[in-house]
PDB file of C-alpha atoms in Angstrom:
ATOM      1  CA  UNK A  21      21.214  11.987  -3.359  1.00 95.00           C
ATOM      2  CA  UNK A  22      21.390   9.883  -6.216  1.00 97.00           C
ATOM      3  CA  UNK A  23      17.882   8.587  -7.641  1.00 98.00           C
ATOM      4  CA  UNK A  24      17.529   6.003 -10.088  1.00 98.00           C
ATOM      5  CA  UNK A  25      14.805   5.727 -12.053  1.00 98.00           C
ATOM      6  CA  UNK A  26      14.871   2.138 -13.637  1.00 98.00           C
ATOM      7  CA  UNK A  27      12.715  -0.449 -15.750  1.00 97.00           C
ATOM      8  CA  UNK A  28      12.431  -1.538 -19.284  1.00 97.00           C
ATOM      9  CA  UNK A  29      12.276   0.749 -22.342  1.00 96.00           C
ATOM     10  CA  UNK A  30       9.043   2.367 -22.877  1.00 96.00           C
ATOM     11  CA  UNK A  31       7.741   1.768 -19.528  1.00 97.00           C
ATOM     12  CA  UNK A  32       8.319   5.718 -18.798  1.00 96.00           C
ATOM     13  CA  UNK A  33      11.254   6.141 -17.397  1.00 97.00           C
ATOM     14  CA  UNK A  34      11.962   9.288 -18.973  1.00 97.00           C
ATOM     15  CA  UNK A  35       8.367  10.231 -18.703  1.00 96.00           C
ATOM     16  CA  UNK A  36       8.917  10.297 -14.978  1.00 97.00           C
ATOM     17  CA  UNK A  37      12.583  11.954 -14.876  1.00 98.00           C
ATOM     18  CA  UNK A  38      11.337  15.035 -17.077  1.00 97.00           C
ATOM     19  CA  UNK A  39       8.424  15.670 -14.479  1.00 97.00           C
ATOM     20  CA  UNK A  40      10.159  14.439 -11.320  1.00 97.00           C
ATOM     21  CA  UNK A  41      13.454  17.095 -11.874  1.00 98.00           C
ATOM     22  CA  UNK A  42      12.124  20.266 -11.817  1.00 98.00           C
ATOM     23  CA  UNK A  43      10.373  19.694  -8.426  1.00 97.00           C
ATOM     24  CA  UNK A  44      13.519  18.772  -6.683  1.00 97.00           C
ATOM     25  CA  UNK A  45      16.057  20.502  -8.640  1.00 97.00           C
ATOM     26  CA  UNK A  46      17.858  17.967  -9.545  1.00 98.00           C
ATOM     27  CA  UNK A  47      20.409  16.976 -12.117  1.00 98.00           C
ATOM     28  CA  UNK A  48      19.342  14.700 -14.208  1.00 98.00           C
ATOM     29  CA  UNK A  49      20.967  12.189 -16.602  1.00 98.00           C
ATOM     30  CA  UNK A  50      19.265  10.295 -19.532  1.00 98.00           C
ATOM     31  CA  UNK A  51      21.157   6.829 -20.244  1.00 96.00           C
ATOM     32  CA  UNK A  52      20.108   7.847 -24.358  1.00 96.00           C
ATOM     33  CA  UNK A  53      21.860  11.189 -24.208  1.00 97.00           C
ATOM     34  CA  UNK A  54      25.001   9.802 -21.918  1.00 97.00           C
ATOM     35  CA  UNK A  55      25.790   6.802 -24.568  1.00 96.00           C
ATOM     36  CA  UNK A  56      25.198   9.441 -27.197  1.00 97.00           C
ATOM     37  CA  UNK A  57      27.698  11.624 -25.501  1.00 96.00           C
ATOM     38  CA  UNK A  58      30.074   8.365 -25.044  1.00 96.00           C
ATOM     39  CA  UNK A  59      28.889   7.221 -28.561  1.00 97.00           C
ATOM     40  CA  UNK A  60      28.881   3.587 -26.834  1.00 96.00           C
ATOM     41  CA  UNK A  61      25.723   2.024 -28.107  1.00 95.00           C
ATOM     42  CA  UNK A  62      26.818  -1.869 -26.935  1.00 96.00           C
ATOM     43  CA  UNK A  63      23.747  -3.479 -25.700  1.00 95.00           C
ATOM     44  CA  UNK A  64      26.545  -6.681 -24.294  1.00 95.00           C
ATOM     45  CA  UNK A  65      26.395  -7.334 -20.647  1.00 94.00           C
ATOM     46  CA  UNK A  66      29.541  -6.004 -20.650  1.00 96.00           C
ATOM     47  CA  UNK A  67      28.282  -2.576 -22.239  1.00 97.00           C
ATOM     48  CA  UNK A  68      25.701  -2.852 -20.081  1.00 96.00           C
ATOM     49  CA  UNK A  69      27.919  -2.633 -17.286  1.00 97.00           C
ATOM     50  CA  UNK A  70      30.386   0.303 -18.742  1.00 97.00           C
ATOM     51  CA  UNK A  71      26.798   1.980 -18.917  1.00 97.00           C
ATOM     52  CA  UNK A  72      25.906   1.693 -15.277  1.00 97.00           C
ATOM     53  CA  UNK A  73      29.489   2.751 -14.094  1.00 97.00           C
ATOM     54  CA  UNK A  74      29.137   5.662 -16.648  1.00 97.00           C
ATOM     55  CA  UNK A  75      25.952   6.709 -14.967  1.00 98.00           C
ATOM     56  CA  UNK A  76      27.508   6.457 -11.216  1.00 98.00           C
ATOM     57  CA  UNK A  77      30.495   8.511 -12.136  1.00 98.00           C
ATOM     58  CA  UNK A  78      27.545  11.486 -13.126  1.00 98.00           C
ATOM     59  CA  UNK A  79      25.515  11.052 -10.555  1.00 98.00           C
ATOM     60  CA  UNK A  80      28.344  10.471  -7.763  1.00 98.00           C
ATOM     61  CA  UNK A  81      30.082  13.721  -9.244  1.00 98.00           C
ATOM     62  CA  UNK A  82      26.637  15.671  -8.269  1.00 98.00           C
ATOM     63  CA  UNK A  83      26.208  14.153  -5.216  1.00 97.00           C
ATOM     64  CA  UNK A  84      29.629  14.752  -4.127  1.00 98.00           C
ATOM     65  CA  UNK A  85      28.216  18.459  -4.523  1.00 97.00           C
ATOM     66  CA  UNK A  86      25.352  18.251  -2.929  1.00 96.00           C
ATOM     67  CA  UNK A  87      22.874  18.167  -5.282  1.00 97.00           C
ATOM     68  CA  UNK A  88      19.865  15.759  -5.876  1.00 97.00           C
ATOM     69  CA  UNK A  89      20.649  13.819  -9.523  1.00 98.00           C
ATOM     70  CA  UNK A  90      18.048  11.458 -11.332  1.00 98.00           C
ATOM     71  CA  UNK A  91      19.350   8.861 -13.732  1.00 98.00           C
ATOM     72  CA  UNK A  92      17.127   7.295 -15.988  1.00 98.00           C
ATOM     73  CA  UNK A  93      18.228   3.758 -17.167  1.00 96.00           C
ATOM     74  CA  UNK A  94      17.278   0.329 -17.955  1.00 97.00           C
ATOM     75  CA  UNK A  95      19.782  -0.890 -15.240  1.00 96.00           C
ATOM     76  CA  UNK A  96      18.927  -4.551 -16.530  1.00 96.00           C
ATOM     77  CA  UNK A  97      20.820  -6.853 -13.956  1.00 96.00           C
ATOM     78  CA  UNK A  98      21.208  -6.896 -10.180  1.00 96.00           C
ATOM     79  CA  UNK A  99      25.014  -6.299 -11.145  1.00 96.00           C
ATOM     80  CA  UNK A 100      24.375  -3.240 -12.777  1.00 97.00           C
ATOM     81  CA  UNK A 101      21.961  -2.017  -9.978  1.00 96.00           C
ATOM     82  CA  UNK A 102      24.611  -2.944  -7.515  1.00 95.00           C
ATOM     83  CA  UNK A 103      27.184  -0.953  -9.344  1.00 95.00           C
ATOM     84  CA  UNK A 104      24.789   2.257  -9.644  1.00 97.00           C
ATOM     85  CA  UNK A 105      24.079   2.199  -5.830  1.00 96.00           C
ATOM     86  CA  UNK A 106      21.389   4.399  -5.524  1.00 97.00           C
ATOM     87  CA  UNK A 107      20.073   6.182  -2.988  1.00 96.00           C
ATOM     88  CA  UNK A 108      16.601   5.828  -3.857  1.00 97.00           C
ATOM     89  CA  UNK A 109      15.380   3.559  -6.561  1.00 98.00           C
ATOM     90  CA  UNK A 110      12.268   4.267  -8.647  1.00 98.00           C
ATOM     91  CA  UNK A 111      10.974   1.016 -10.543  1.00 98.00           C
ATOM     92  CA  UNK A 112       8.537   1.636 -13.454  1.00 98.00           C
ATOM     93  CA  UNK A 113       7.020  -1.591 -13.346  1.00 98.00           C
ATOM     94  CA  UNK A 114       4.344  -0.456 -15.850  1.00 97.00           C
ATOM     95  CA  UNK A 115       5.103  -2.640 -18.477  1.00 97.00           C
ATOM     96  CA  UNK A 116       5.374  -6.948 -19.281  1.00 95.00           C
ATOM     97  CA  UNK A 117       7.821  -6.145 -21.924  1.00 95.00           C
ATOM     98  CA  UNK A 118       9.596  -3.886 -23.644  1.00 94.00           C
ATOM     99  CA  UNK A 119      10.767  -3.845 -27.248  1.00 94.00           C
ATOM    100  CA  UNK A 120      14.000  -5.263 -26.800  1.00 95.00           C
ATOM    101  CA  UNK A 121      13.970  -8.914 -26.862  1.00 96.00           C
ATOM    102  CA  UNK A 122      17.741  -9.176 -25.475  1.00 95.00           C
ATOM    103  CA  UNK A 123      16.730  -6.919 -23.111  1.00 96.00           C
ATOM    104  CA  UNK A 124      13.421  -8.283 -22.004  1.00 97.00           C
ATOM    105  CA  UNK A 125      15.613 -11.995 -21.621  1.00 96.00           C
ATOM    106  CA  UNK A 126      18.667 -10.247 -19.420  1.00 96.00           C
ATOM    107  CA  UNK A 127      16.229  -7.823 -17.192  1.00 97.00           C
ATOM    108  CA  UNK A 128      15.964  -8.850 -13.022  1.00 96.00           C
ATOM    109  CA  UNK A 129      13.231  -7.340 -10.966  1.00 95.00           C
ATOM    110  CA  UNK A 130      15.450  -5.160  -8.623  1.00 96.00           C
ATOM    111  CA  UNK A 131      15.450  -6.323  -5.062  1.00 93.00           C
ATOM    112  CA  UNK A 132      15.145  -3.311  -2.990  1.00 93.00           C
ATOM    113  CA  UNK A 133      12.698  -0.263  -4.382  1.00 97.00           C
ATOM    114  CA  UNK A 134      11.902   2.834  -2.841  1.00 96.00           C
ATOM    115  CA  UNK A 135       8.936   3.242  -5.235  1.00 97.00           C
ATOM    116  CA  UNK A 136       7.451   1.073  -7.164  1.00 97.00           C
ATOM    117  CA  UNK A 137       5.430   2.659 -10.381  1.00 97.00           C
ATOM    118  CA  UNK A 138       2.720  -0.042 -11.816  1.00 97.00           C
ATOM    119  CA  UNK A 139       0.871   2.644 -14.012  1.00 94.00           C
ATOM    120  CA  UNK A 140       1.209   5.831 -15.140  1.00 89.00           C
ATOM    121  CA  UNK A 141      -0.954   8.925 -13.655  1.00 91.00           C
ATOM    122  CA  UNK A 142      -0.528  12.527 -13.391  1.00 90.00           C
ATOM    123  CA  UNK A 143       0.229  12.386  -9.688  1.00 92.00           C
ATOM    124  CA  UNK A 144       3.158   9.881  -9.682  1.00 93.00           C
ATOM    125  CA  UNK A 145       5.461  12.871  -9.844  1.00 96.00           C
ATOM    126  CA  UNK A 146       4.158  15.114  -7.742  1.00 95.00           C
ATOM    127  CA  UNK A 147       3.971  12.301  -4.817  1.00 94.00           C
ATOM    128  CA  UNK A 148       7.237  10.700  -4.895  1.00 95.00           C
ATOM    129  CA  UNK A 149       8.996  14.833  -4.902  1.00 96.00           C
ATOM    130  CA  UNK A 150       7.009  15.359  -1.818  1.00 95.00           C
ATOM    131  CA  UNK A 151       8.244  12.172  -0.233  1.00 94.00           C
ATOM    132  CA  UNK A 152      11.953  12.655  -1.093  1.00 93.00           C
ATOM    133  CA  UNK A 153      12.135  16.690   0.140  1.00 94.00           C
ATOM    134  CA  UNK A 154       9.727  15.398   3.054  1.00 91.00           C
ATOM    135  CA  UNK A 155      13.245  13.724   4.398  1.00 72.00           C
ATOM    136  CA  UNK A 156      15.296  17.040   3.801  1.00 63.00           C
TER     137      UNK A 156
END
């Protein structure tokens, strides 16, 4: 199952990921490490869109064995979102903007959310692991 975890930067994205992983066992995927790993750090729409496909080749490889995988990423436009293709999408709506103008300018509200985080608690976690193994 591939989880995306997705909003603008500092809204907690990888707040979430780091607590959300070890209660499902899942991979997990940080879009900072990955470009670091790629040493691709073009912010372009069109970097933005290597990013996303980056991200889907990870998480589809630990899907394809069986295994839950959370990606943490801005996932800016409906395009990139599209080519991700979650299975369950995790929107950290806890923020009006984030520090990146370019970013702030280019980000859509996803469409379709699974969850929908508008603040940041020390339950959040815990809740959305025991609705996600509840379907297992």
């Amino acid at each position: 199952m591939k989880i995306l975890i997705m909003g603008l930067p500092g809204s907690g994205k990888t707040y979430l990921a780091e607590r959300l992983q070890p209660l499902i066992n899942a991979a997990w995927y940080n879009a900072d490490v990955v470009r670091k790993m790629a040493n691709d750090w073009d912010f372009s729409s069109e970097g933005r869109i290597r990013q996303s496909m980056r991200m889907k080749t990870f998480a589809n490889f630990e899907k394809s064995n069986n295994r839950y995988v959370i990606c943490d990423f801005v996932c800016p436009t409906r395009t990139t979102q599209e080519n991700f293709d979650p299975d369950i999408t995790i929107w950290m709506n806890t923020i009006k903007e984030g520090r990146f103008e370019d970013t702030n300018k280019m980000f859509e509200e996803p469409l379709n959310v699974d969850f929908l985080i508008t603040e940041m608690n020390d339950n959040n976690h815990h809740d959305i692991a025991k609705e996600i193994l509840k379907n297992v």
